[in-house]
Short mmCIF file of C-alpha atoms in Angstrom, two decimals:
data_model
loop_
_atom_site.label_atom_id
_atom_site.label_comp_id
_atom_site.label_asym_id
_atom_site.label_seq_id
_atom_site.Cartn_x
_atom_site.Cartn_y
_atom_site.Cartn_z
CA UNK A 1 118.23 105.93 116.01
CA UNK A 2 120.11 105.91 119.06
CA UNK A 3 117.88 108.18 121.71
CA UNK A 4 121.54 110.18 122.32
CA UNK A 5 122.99 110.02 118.45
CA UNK A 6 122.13 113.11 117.23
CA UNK A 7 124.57 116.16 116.46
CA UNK A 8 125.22 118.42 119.60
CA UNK A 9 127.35 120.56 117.24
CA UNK A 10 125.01 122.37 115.73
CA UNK A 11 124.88 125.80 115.77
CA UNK A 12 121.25 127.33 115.25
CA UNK A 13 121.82 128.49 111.88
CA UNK A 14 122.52 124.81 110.91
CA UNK A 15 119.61 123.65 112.87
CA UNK A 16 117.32 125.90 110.74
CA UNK A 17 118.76 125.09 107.34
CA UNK A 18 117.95 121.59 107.93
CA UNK A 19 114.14 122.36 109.54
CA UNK A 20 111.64 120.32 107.01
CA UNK A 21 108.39 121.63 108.09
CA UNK A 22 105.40 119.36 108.90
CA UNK A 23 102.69 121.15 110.31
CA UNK A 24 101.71 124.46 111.98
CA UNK A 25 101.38 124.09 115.63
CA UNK A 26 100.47 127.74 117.00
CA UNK A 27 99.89 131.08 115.89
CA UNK A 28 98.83 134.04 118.10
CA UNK A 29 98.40 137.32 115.96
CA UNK A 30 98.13 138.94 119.49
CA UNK A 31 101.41 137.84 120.93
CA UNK A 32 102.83 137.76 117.62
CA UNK A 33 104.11 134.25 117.56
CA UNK A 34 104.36 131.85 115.31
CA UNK A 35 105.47 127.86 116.06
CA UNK A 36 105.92 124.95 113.53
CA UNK A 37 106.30 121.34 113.88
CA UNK A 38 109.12 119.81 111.83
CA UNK A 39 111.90 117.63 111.79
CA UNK A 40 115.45 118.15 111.67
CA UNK A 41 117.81 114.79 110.88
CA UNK A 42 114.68 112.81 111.18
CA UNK A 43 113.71 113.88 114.80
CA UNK A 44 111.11 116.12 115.94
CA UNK A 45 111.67 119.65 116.24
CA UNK A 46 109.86 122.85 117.00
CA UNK A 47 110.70 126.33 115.51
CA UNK A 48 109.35 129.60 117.11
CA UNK A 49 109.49 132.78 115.77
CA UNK A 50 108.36 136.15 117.68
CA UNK A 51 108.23 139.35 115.96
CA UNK A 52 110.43 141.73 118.55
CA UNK A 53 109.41 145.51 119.87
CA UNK A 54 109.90 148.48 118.52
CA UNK A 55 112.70 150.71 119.22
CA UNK A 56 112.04 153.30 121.39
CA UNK A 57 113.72 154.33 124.72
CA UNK A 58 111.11 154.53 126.81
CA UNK A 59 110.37 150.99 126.47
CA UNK A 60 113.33 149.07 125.56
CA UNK A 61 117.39 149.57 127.83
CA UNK A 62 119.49 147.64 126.32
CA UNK A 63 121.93 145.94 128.90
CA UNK A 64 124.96 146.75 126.79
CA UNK A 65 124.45 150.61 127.42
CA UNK A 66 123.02 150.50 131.12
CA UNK A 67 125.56 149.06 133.60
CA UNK A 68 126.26 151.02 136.75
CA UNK A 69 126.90 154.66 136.23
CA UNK A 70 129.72 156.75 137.91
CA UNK A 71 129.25 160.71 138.05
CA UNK A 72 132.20 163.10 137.48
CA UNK A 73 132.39 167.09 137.44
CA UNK A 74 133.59 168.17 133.88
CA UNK A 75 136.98 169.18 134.07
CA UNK A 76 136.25 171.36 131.93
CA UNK A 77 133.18 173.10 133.18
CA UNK A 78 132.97 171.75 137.29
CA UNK A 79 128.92 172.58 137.28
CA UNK A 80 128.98 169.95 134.45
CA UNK A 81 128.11 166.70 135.40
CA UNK A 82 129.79 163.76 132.74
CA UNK A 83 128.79 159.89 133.35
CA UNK A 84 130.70 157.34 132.82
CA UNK A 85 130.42 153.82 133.06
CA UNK A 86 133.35 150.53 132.85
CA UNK A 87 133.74 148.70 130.17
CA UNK A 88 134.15 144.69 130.70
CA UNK A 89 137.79 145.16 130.16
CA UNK A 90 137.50 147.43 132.83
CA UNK A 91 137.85 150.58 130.71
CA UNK A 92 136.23 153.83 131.45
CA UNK A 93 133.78 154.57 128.73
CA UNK A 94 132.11 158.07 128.68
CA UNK A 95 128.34 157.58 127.96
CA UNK A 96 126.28 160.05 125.14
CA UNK A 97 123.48 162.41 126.11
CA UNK A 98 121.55 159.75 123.40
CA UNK A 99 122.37 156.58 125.60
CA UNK A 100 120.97 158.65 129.14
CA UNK A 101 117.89 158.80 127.06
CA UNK A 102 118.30 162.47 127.06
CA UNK A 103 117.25 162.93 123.30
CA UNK A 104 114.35 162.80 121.58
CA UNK A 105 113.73 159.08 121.58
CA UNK A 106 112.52 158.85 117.84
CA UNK A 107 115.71 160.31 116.74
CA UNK A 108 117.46 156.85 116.36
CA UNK A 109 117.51 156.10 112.07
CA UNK A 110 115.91 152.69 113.58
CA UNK A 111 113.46 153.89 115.17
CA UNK A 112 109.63 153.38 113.80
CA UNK A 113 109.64 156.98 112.96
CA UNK A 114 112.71 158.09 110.96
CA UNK A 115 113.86 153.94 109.87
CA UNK A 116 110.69 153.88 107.97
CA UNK A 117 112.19 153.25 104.37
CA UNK A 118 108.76 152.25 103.00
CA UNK A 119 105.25 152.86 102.78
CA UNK A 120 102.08 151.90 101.45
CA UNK A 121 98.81 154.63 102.51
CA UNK A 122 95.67 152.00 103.14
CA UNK A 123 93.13 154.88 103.61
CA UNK A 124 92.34 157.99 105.92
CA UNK A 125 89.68 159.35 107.42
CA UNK A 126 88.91 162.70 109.33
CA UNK A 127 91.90 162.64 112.17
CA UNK A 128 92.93 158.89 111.12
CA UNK A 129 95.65 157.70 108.67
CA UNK A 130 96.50 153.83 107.93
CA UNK A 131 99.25 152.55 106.03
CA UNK A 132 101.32 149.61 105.43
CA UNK A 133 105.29 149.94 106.88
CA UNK A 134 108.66 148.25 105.64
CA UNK A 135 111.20 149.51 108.80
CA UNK A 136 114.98 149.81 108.50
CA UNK A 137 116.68 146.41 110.14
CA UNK A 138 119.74 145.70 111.50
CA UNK A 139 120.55 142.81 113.73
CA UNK A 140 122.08 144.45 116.61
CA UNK A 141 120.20 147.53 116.38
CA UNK A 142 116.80 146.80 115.02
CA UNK A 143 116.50 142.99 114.67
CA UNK A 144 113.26 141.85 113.12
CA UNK A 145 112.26 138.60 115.29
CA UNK A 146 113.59 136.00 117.86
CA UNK A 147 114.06 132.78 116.75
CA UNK A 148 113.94 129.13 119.23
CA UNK A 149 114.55 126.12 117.96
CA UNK A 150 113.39 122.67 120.15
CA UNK A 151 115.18 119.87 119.00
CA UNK A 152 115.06 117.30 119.45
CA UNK A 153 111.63 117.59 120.37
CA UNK A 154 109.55 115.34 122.77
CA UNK A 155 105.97 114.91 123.23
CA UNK A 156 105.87 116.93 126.04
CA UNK A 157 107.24 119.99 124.17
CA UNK A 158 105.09 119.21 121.30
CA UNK A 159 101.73 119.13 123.54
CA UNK A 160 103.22 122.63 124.80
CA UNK A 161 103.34 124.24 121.78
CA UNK A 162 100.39 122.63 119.99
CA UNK A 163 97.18 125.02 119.99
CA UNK A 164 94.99 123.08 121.49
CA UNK A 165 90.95 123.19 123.29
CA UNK A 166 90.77 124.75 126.97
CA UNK A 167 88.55 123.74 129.51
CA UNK A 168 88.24 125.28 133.07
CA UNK A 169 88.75 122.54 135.75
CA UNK A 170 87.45 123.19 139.36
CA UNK A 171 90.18 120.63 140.98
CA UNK A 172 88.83 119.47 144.63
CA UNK A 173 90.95 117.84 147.12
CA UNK A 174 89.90 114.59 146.53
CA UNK A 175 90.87 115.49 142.60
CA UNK A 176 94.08 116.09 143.69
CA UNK A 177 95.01 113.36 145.40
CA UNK A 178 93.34 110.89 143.49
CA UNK A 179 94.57 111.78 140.06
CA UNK A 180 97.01 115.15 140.05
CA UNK A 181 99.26 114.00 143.01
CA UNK A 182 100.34 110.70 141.27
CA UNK A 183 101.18 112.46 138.22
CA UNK A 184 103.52 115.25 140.30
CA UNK A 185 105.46 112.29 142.01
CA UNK A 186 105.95 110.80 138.52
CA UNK A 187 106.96 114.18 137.03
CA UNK A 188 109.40 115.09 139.50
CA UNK A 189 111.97 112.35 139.39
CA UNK A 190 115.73 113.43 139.26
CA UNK A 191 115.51 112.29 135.31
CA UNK A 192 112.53 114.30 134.59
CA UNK A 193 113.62 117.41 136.43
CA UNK A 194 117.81 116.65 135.82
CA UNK A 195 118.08 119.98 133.60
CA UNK A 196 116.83 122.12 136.50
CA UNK A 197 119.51 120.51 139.04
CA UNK A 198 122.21 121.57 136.73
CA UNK A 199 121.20 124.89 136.48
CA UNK A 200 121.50 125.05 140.14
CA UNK A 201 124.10 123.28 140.80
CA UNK A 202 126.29 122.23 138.02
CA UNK A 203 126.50 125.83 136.46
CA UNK A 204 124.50 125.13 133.42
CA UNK A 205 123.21 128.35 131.85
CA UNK A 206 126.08 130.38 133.78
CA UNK A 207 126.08 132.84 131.28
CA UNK A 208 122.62 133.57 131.38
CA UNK A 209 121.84 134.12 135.00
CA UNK A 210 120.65 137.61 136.34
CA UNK A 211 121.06 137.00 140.13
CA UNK A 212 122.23 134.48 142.14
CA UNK A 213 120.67 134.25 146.08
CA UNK A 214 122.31 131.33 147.74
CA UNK A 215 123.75 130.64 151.01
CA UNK A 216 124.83 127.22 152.47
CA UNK A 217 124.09 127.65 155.72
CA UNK A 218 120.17 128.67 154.81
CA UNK A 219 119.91 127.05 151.18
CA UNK A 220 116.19 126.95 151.52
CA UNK A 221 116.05 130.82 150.86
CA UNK A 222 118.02 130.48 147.49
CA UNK A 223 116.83 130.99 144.10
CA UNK A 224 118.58 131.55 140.64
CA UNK A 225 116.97 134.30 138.88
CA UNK A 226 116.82 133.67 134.89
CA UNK A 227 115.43 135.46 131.63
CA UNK A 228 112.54 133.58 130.30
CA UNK A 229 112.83 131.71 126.95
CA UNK A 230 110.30 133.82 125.84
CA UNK A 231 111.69 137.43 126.26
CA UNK A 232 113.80 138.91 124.05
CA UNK A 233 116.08 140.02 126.77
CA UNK A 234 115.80 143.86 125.85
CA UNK A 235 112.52 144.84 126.06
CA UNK A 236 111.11 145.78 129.40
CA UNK A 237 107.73 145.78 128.72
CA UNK A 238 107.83 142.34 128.20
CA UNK A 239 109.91 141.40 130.88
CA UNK A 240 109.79 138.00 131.75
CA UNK A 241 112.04 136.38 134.43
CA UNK A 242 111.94 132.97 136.50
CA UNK A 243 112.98 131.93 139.66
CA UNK A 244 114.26 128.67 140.05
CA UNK A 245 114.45 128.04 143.85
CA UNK A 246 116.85 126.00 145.73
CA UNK A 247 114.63 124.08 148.31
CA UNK A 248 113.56 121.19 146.62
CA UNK A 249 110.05 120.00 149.17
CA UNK A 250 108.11 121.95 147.24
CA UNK A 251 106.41 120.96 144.20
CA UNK A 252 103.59 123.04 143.32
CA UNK A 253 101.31 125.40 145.35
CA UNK A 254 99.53 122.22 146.69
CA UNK A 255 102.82 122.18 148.97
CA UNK A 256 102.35 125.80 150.58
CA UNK A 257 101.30 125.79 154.27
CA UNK A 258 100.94 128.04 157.03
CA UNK A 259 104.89 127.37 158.10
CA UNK A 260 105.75 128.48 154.47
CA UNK A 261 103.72 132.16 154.68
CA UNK A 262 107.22 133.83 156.34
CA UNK A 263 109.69 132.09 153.43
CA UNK A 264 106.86 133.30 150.30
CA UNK A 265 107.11 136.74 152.28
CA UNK A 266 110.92 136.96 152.43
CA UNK A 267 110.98 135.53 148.64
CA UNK A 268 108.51 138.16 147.37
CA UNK A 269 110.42 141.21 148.88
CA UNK A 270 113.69 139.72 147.70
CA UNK A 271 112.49 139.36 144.24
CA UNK A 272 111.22 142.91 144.28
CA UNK A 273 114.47 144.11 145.87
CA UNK A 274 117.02 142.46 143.77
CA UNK A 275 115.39 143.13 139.90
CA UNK A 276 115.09 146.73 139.58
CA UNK A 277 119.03 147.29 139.98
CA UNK A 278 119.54 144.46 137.59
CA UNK A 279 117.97 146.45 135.20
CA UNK A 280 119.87 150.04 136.57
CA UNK A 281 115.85 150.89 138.14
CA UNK A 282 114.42 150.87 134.85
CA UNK A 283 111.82 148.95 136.38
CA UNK A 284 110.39 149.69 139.48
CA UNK A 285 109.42 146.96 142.69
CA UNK A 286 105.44 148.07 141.85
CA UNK A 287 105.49 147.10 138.52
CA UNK A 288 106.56 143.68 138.54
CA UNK A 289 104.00 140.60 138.42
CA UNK A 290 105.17 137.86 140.49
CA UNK A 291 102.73 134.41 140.30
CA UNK A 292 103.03 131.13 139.99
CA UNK A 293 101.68 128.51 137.79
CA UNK A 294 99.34 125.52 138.35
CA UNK A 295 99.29 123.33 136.59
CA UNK A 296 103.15 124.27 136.44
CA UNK A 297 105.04 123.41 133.06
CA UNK A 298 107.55 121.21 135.66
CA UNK A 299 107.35 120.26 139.06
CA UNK A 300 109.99 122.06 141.11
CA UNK A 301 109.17 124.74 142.72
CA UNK A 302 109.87 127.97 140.63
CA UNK A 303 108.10 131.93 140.24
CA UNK A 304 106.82 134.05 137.49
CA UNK A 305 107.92 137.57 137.68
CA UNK A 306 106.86 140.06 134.53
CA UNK A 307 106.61 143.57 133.48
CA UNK A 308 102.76 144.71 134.56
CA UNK A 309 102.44 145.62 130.89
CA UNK A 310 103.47 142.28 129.56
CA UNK A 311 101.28 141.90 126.21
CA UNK A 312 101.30 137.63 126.11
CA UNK A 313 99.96 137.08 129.38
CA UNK A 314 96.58 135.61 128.33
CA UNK A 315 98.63 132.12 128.01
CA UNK A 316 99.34 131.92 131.55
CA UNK A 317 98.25 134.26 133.97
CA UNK A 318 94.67 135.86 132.80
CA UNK A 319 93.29 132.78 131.89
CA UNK A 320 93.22 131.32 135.32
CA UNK A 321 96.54 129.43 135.46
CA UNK A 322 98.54 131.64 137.69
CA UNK A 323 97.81 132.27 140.73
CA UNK A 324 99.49 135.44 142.58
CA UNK A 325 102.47 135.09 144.97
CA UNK A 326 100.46 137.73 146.82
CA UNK A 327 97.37 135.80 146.95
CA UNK A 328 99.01 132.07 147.94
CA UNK A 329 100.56 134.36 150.87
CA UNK A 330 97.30 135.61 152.14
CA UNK A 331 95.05 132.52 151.13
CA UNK A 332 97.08 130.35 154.32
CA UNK A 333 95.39 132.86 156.71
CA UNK A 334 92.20 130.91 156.22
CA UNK A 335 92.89 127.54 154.90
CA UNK A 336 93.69 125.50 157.67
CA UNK A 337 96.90 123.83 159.04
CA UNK A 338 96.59 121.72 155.47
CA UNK A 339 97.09 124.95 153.93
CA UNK A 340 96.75 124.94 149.83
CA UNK A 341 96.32 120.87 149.92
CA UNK A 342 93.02 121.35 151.19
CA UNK A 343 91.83 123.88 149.24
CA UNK A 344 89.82 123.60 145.77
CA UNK A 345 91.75 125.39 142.52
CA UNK A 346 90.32 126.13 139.97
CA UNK A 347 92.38 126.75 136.71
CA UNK A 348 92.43 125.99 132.53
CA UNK A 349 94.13 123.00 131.10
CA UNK A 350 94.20 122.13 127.67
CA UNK A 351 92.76 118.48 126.22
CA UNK A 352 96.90 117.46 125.26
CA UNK A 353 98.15 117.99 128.71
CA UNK A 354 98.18 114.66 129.72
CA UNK A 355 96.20 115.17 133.10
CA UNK A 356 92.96 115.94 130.83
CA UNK A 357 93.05 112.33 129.70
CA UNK A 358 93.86 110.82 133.48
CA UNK A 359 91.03 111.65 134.65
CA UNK A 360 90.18 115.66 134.83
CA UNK A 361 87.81 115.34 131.93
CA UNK A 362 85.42 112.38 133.64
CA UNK A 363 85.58 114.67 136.27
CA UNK A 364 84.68 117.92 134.92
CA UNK A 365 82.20 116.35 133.11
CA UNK A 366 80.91 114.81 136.36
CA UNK A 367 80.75 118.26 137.71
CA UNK A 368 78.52 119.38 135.07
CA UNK A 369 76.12 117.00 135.35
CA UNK A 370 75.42 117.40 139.33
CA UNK A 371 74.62 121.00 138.34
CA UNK A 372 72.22 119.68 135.61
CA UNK A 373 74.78 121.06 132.78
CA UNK A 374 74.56 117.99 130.25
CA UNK A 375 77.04 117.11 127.21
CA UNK A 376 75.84 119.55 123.97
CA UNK A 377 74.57 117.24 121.24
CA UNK A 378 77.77 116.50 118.32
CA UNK A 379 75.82 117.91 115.77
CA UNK A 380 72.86 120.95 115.70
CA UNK A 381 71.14 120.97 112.86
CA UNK A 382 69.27 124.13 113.57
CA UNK A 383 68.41 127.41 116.50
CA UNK A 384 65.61 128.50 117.84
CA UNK A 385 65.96 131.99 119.47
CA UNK A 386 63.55 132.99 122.51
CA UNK A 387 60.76 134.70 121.28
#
């Protein structure tokens, strides 16, 4: 089949009628998400499902109910404040005591106190009760999961998704250039990295864009600020945004030097200026978690920014694979005019990212044995504990 002949019509519910399932590729009971590997008109495809947060208003706004307020005195009663808000068809829309988040925020019929319509008592003991829930659903309101379909589906995605061995690679200098730095020039040709150029400059993904920082006359200080695929969009405790930036000389933190510490500065502070009104403050500047990646899922230059209480950050940034904006900033005070290319990073890749086979593994293992850290045998047949 033709590498373009497949049906761009579908809509997702299509897509997931004609999933045929091959394989589990991931499942994180902490995260709680699920991915499978499967095909849909004889091309690879990957279907995630996350289950989504409760519903409760101190941890989930939704946007629909939270644009920019405007304060009136009550006609009525003038020591009565009303609040109002516009519509999109530029209506004036009066806004409950229940969407302030002035009630008791249990009181909604889908929350996980009054929707629960059935339940199952596991045991109890003392001051402890366990039980087994079915919640009231509704798709606007109370939707049970998120659903992403990949398709088609390349290897790259595939080696993504797939759960996979970690090791913890100590990447020198000399690693870098010898082995990573080839890879990042092959990885960031305009064919490779063509979907992120028409995000920024063809309008792709208008309708999903947050906040838009761009000026001709200093394009370098740009940035298009987008939800994650990950997030459900609603719930702020699991914020997850990225920046796409603009200037395109930057690949990955190897790129950072001293000349860059006043643009990462002026980034930061915008990114912690511009989010918390997006959200009508919801969120404040000191509890966002701005990082970046390396190794980066793509090589043009773009930032992590997530709630401080995100649950699913063991994939990325406590593991060792994202490195603080805050940090990067600070770290050019003392490494040299090379800045981050001289420096040795230190970071988890797993054995399908296609670096591990290039030459990181002969290296780590290298590593190991200068230490006096040999191979472990394939099989042992038997321990014998210190006495």
């Amino acid at each position: 089949m033709c590498p373009q002949s497949y049906n761009r019509s579908y809509t997702l519910r299509d897509l997931l009628q004609k999933f045929e399932f091959i394989r589990n590729l991931d499942s994180n009971p902490e995260t709680k998400i699920v991915s499978l590997l499967g095909t849909i008109d004889s091309r690879d495809a990957i279907l995630t499902a996350e289950k989504t947060h409760f519903i409760h208003n101190d941890t989930i706004r939704r946007q629909s109910i939270h644009p920019p307020l405007m304060t009136i005195n009550s006609y009525k009663d003038p020591k009565k404040e009303c609040h109002f808000f516009k519509t999109n068809d530029n209506k004036v829309k009066p806004v409950s005591d229940d969407e302030l988040g002035m009630r008791d925020p249990c009181a909604s019929e889908f929350s996980f106190v009054k929707g629960v319509v059935e339940l199952k008592e596991l045991t109890s003991n003392d001051n402890f009760h366990w039980a087994l829930a079915v919640l009231r659903e509704h798709i606007d309101e109370n939707p049970t999961a998120k659903i992403s379909v990949i398709w088609p589906a390349t290897d790259v995605h595939i080696r993504r998704y797939d759960q996979q061995k970690l090791h913890i690679v100590k990447e020198t200098p000399e690693m870098y250039q010898k082995i990573v730095k080839p890879f990042i020039n092959e990885m960031s040709t305009f064919k490779k990295l063509e979907w992120v150029y028409k995000i920024l400059y063809e309008n792709s993904e208008q309708g999903r864009i947050i906040y838009k920082h761009y000026n001709e006359l200093n394009a370098n200080d740009g940035f298009i600020l987008l939800p994650d695929t990950r997030w459900d969009g609603e719930t702020l405790e699991s914020l997850y945004l990225v920046a796409l930036m603009y200037r395109n000389d930057i690949k990955s933190i190897r790129d950072f030097r001293p000349q860059h510490k006043d643009w990462l500065i002026k980034i930061n502070s915008l990114l912690k200026s511009v989010i918390p009104p997006c959200y009508n403050y919801a969120i404040r500047a000191d509890e966002l978690r701005i990082f970046i990646h390396y190794q980066p899922s793509y090589y043009h230059l773009h930032v992590h920014v997530v709630h401080i209480k995100h649950p699913g950050l063991s994939g990325g940034l406590h593991d060792g694979k994202a490195i603080q904006i805050d940090d990067a900033i600070e770290y050019l005070d003392f490494l040299g005019s090379d800045g981050w290319n001289a420096a040795s990073i230190t970071y988890t890749i797993g054995e399908n990212h296609p670096l591990w086979g290039r030459g990181l593994k002969d290296e780590v293992q290298k590593q190991l044995k200068e230490v006096n850290i040999n191979e472990p045998p394939k099989v042992i047949n038997s321990i014998k504990l210190p006495n």
